[in-house]
Every structure is written in C-alpha cells, then in structure tokens.
Amino acid sequence: MVVREFSAGGVVLRKMRGRWFLAAIEPHMTRPKKSPKRSDGPRKAPAALVALPKGAIDKGEKPEQTALREVSEETGVQANLVTKLTDIKYYYVRNWGDGARVFKIVSFYLLIYRSGRLGNISPDMRIEVQNAYWLPLEDAPKTLSYAGEREVAKSALQYLKAHPELGDHATDTTH
Ligand code: ATP
C-alpha cells in the first residue's frame, strides 16, 4: 500500500552585510543511520542532517500558509512570501505504525526574512530541531542533505539572479 503525504516548506532568505543566507535546520534524525564498523581509530559521529524547514499541510490550510507557519515554528523567524519555487517528491517507508510506503510531495516557497531570531523556538520544537543557523545561500546546493532540497536552493539562487531587486528591500546589516 502506498499512502500520500503533502507538506510545505520555505527557503527563508536574508541579506546580511551584502551576502545572502538561508535559514537551515538540523532536524533530529528520525532514523539513526548505521555507522560502518571501523577497526581503526575512534568512530566518527554521523554528520548532522541539514535541511529546510517544512511540515505537514493542515486541513484547510493553503500550502504557502503552512510554509510560513512551519518556518516560524521550526526556526523562530517570521518571513514574507515572495513566490513559489518548486515541488519535490520522494518515497520513504514509515518506520512506525503501519510501516506504509509513503509518496510525499513537498511544495517549497521563497520567503524573505522579516523579523525574529533564528533558533528562538519552543521547548517542544527543540525535540525535533536541534539547531538552526544562517547558511550562505551559495553553499546550500552542496550543504543540504537531500538532493531535492539542493535543487530547491538552486532555484532560489536562479530566482535571485533574475530578480536582483529583491535585495533592495532586504538591506540588513545586522545579525
Ligand atoms: P514533515 O517535516 O513534512 O512533517 P516528517 O519529519 O514526518 O515530515 P520527512 O522529513 O519527510 O518526515 O522524513 C521522512 C523520511 O523521509 C525520513 O527517512 C527522511 O530522512 C526522508 N526524507 C526527508 N526529506 C527527504 C527528501 N527531500 N528526499 C528524500 N528523503 C527525504
């Protein structure tokens, strides 16, 4: 049996000291990765997942509202909607409950930072998100963990190239 899930998320852009950053999170891994056995030397800690904020679309919610809500909950910052970027799709197998195979579609939106402090999240959310930080946008296509999200970052870069005026409304010299 294949079930479907729909989520939405955001690339939150912020310009600081003339450089563009996006809000990245390190979610707690839902499924601990097996680390290969090594006979020599100490075990390396598994690299953290680096991802974009996203979450399930609630009943009656528009995906862009979900993106703004999830960004606020998972990163602590408020943002404004710029445009839709792209949908990404993947399969995964639930490691809980029914063990169903899930076909998931996640709609990503380009958002621009408005207010708030990254990492200012509720104690509940700390269980899901262990870290949030400003990742230089140009590094995102190699730093994000999932191929689909790396493509989302590339499309954000393309959008910025085509719309350099976006920076005019976002001149922000503070941290
Ligand atoms: P949501 O954040 O939408 O509420 P969730 O945290 O319940 O969702 P996912 O983040 O979709 O679930 O993770 C479910 C599984 O899919 C995990 O094994 C995760 O590693 C994997 N996964 C998450 N994002 C991607 C992606 N972009 N490409 C491939 N696999 C992914």
Tab-separated table of C-alpha atoms and ligand atoms in Angstrom:
chain	number	residue	atom	x	y	z
A	1	MET	CA	0.000	0.000	0.000
A	2	VAL	CA	1.221	3.488	-0.860
A	3	VAL	CA	-0.062	6.476	1.074
A	4	ARG	CA	0.446	10.099	0.153
A	5	GLU	CA	1.646	12.960	2.291
A	6	PHE	CA	1.676	16.658	1.469
A	7	SER	CA	3.986	19.112	3.161
A	8	ALA	CA	5.173	22.643	2.505
A	9	GLY	CA	8.315	24.480	3.430
A	10	GLY	CA	10.384	27.552	2.834
A	11	VAL	CA	13.688	28.952	1.733
A	12	VAL	CA	13.958	31.989	4.016
A	13	LEU	CA	16.398	34.458	2.511
A	14	ARG	CA	18.176	37.108	4.466
A	15	LYS	CA	20.796	39.573	3.298
A	16	MET	CA	23.455	40.384	5.841
A	17	ARG	CA	26.499	42.529	5.095
A	18	GLY	CA	25.859	42.205	1.380
A	19	ARG	CA	25.618	38.405	1.398
A	20	TRP	CA	22.584	36.178	1.073
A	21	PHE	CA	21.856	33.471	3.626
A	22	LEU	CA	19.063	30.963	4.072
A	23	ALA	CA	17.595	29.528	7.270
A	24	ALA	CA	18.800	25.932	7.629
A	25	ILE	CA	17.837	23.474	10.356
A	26	GLU	CA	19.386	20.322	11.712
A	27	PRO	CA	16.422	18.039	12.409
A	28	HIS	CA	16.877	15.217	14.858
A	29	MET	CA	17.275	12.110	12.794
A	30	THR	CA	14.088	10.083	12.758
A	31	ARG	CA	16.025	7.028	11.756
A	32	PRO	CA	19.509	6.655	13.180
A	33	LYS	CA	21.934	5.861	10.404
A	34	LYS	CA	24.075	2.799	10.924
A	35	SER	CA	27.663	3.817	11.140
A	36	PRO	CA	30.064	1.496	9.378
A	37	LYS	CA	32.211	-0.645	11.638
A	38	ARG	CA	35.730	0.612	11.809
A	39	SER	CA	38.524	-1.361	13.306
A	40	ASP	CA	40.969	1.525	13.266
A	41	GLY	CA	40.675	4.650	15.328
A	42	PRO	CA	37.687	6.229	17.030
A	43	ARG	CA	34.233	6.228	15.461
A	44	LYS	CA	33.254	9.416	13.757
A	45	ALA	CA	29.956	10.889	14.866
A	46	PRO	CA	27.465	10.738	11.973
A	47	ALA	CA	27.215	14.054	10.141
A	48	ALA	CA	24.132	16.067	11.070
A	49	LEU	CA	21.279	16.343	8.604
A	50	VAL	CA	20.982	19.817	7.132
A	51	ALA	CA	17.510	20.591	5.847
A	52	LEU	CA	14.976	23.264	5.029
A	53	PRO	CA	12.101	23.974	7.433
A	54	LYS	CA	8.879	22.241	6.365
A	55	GLY	CA	5.886	20.376	7.704
A	56	ALA	CA	2.543	18.760	7.020
A	57	ILE	CA	-0.202	20.875	5.455
A	58	ASP	CA	-3.051	21.104	7.968
A	59	LYS	CA	-6.690	20.739	6.953
A	60	GLY	CA	-7.989	23.974	5.471
A	61	GLU	CA	-4.521	25.448	5.206
A	62	LYS	CA	-3.007	26.726	1.966
A	63	PRO	CA	0.489	25.381	1.355
A	64	GLU	CA	2.003	28.871	1.477
A	65	GLN	CA	0.428	29.380	4.919
A	66	THR	CA	1.934	26.080	6.020
A	67	ALA	CA	5.346	27.198	4.793
A	68	LEU	CA	5.163	30.440	6.803
A	69	ARG	CA	3.837	28.643	9.903
A	70	GLU	CA	6.416	25.868	9.802
A	71	VAL	CA	9.219	28.369	9.259
A	72	SER	CA	8.074	30.303	12.302
A	73	GLU	CA	7.730	27.149	14.450
A	74	GLU	CA	10.944	25.453	13.379
A	75	THR	CA	13.264	28.449	13.066
A	76	GLY	CA	11.772	31.222	15.232
A	77	VAL	CA	11.767	33.781	12.421
A	78	GLN	CA	8.885	35.497	10.654
A	79	ALA	CA	9.030	35.837	6.893
A	80	ASN	CA	7.088	37.216	3.938
A	81	LEU	CA	6.071	35.237	0.883
A	82	VAL	CA	7.929	36.051	-2.352
A	83	THR	CA	6.998	33.259	-4.754
A	84	LYS	CA	6.530	29.536	-5.140
A	85	LEU	CA	9.741	27.747	-6.078
A	86	THR	CA	9.073	24.078	-6.834
A	87	ASP	CA	7.596	20.799	-5.623
A	88	ILE	CA	9.861	17.953	-4.632
A	89	LYS	CA	8.781	14.313	-4.463
A	90	TYR	CA	10.184	11.284	-2.699
A	91	TYR	CA	9.271	7.905	-1.322
A	92	TYR	CA	10.033	6.679	2.149
A	93	VAL	CA	8.928	3.795	4.314
A	94	ARG	CA	7.404	4.559	7.705
A	95	ASN	CA	9.447	3.007	10.464
A	96	TRP	CA	6.465	3.263	12.829
A	97	GLY	CA	2.821	2.196	12.909
A	98	ASP	CA	1.660	0.614	9.662
A	99	GLY	CA	5.116	0.653	8.054
A	100	ALA	CA	3.473	2.058	4.916
A	101	ARG	CA	5.351	3.167	1.850
A	102	VAL	CA	4.771	6.900	1.555
A	103	PHE	CA	4.827	9.007	-1.592
A	104	LYS	CA	5.475	12.511	-0.399
A	105	ILE	CA	5.169	15.844	-2.171
A	106	VAL	CA	6.678	18.938	-0.568
A	107	SER	CA	5.952	22.396	-2.018
A	108	PHE	CA	8.685	24.938	-1.392
A	109	TYR	CA	8.271	28.700	-1.301
A	110	LEU	CA	10.747	31.518	-1.475
A	111	LEU	CA	10.346	33.705	1.584
A	112	ILE	CA	12.146	36.783	2.795
A	113	TYR	CA	13.155	37.355	6.398
A	114	ARG	CA	11.079	39.913	8.262
A	115	SER	CA	11.763	39.576	11.994
A	116	GLY	CA	12.720	37.280	14.834
A	117	ARG	CA	15.815	35.441	15.963
A	118	LEU	CA	16.845	32.190	14.376
A	119	GLY	CA	16.709	29.361	16.921
A	120	ASN	CA	14.140	31.108	19.124
A	121	ILE	CA	11.847	28.062	19.212
A	122	SER	CA	9.615	26.341	21.748
A	123	PRO	CA	10.940	23.591	24.067
A	124	ASP	CA	8.679	21.110	22.209
A	125	MET	CA	10.229	22.047	18.911
A	126	ARG	CA	13.721	21.557	20.368
A	127	ILE	CA	12.959	17.845	20.312
A	128	GLU	CA	12.564	17.988	16.531
A	129	VAL	CA	15.101	20.670	15.676
A	130	GLN	CA	18.489	20.545	17.326
A	131	ASN	CA	19.972	23.557	15.604
A	132	ALA	CA	19.062	26.379	13.244
A	133	TYR	CA	21.531	28.658	11.526
A	134	TRP	CA	22.065	31.057	8.621
A	135	LEU	CA	23.717	29.106	5.811
A	136	PRO	CA	25.339	31.118	2.994
A	137	LEU	CA	22.969	30.658	0.045
A	138	GLU	CA	25.767	29.838	-2.378
A	139	ASP	CA	26.843	26.909	-0.132
A	140	ALA	CA	23.329	25.457	0.134
A	141	PRO	CA	23.414	23.411	-3.116
A	142	LYS	CA	26.275	21.391	-1.658
A	143	THR	CA	25.481	21.515	2.074
A	144	LEU	CA	21.812	20.489	2.215
A	145	SER	CA	21.451	16.747	2.854
A	146	TYR	CA	18.693	15.872	0.380
A	147	ALA	CA	19.096	16.124	-3.407
A	148	GLY	CA	15.563	17.515	-3.765
A	149	GLU	CA	16.299	20.346	-1.325
A	150	ARG	CA	19.613	21.068	-3.046
A	151	GLU	CA	17.590	21.642	-6.237
A	152	VAL	CA	15.252	23.941	-4.301
A	153	ALA	CA	18.263	26.005	-3.197
A	154	LYS	CA	19.460	26.184	-6.803
A	155	SER	CA	16.105	27.502	-7.922
A	156	ALA	CA	16.246	30.141	-5.146
A	157	LEU	CA	19.660	31.217	-6.480
A	158	GLN	CA	18.230	31.394	-10.010
A	159	TYR	CA	15.300	33.478	-8.830
A	160	LEU	CA	17.671	35.934	-7.129
A	161	LYS	CA	19.761	36.235	-10.286
A	162	ALA	CA	16.656	37.075	-12.283
A	163	HIS	CA	15.325	39.452	-9.589
A	164	PRO	CA	18.305	41.305	-8.120
A	165	GLU	CA	15.883	43.988	-6.892
A	166	LEU	CA	14.859	41.587	-4.125
A	167	GLY	CA	17.957	42.729	-2.242
A	168	ASP	CA	16.859	46.363	-2.336
A	169	HIS	CA	14.060	45.670	0.120
A	170	ALA	CA	16.208	43.485	2.278
A	171	THR	CA	19.232	45.576	3.096
A	172	ASP	CA	20.025	44.405	6.541
A	173	THR	CA	23.383	44.969	8.107
A	174	THR	CA	22.707	43.413	11.465
A	175	HIS	CA	22.865	39.871	12.746
B	1	ATP	P1	7.371	16.877	7.850
B	1	ATP	O1	8.609	17.705	8.135
B	1	ATP	O2	6.889	17.097	6.438
B	1	ATP	O3	6.319	16.998	8.884
B	1	ATP	P2	8.487	14.318	8.718
B	1	ATP	O4	9.541	14.922	9.554
B	1	ATP	O5	7.447	13.475	9.354
B	1	ATP	O6	7.802	15.361	7.794
B	1	ATP	P3	10.218	13.668	6.477
B	1	ATP	O7	11.085	14.844	6.772
B	1	ATP	O8	9.533	13.630	5.149
B	1	ATP	O9	9.122	13.404	7.588
B	1	ATP	O10	11.069	12.374	6.685
B	1	ATP	C1	10.555	11.080	6.451
B	1	ATP	C2	11.663	10.259	5.813
B	1	ATP	O11	11.963	10.791	4.530
B	1	ATP	C3	12.954	10.271	6.611
B	1	ATP	O12	13.542	8.997	6.490
B	1	ATP	C4	13.797	11.302	5.890
B	1	ATP	O13	15.166	11.003	6.021
B	1	ATP	C5	13.326	11.161	4.460
B	1	ATP	N1	13.387	12.447	3.732
B	1	ATP	C6	13.071	13.680	4.178
B	1	ATP	N2	13.237	14.610	3.228
B	1	ATP	C7	13.656	13.944	2.135
B	1	ATP	C8	13.989	14.356	0.813
B	1	ATP	N3	13.928	15.636	0.440
B	1	ATP	N4	14.393	13.410	-0.061
B	1	ATP	C9	14.438	12.111	0.304
B	1	ATP	N5	14.140	11.659	1.531
B	1	ATP	C10	13.752	12.565	2.445
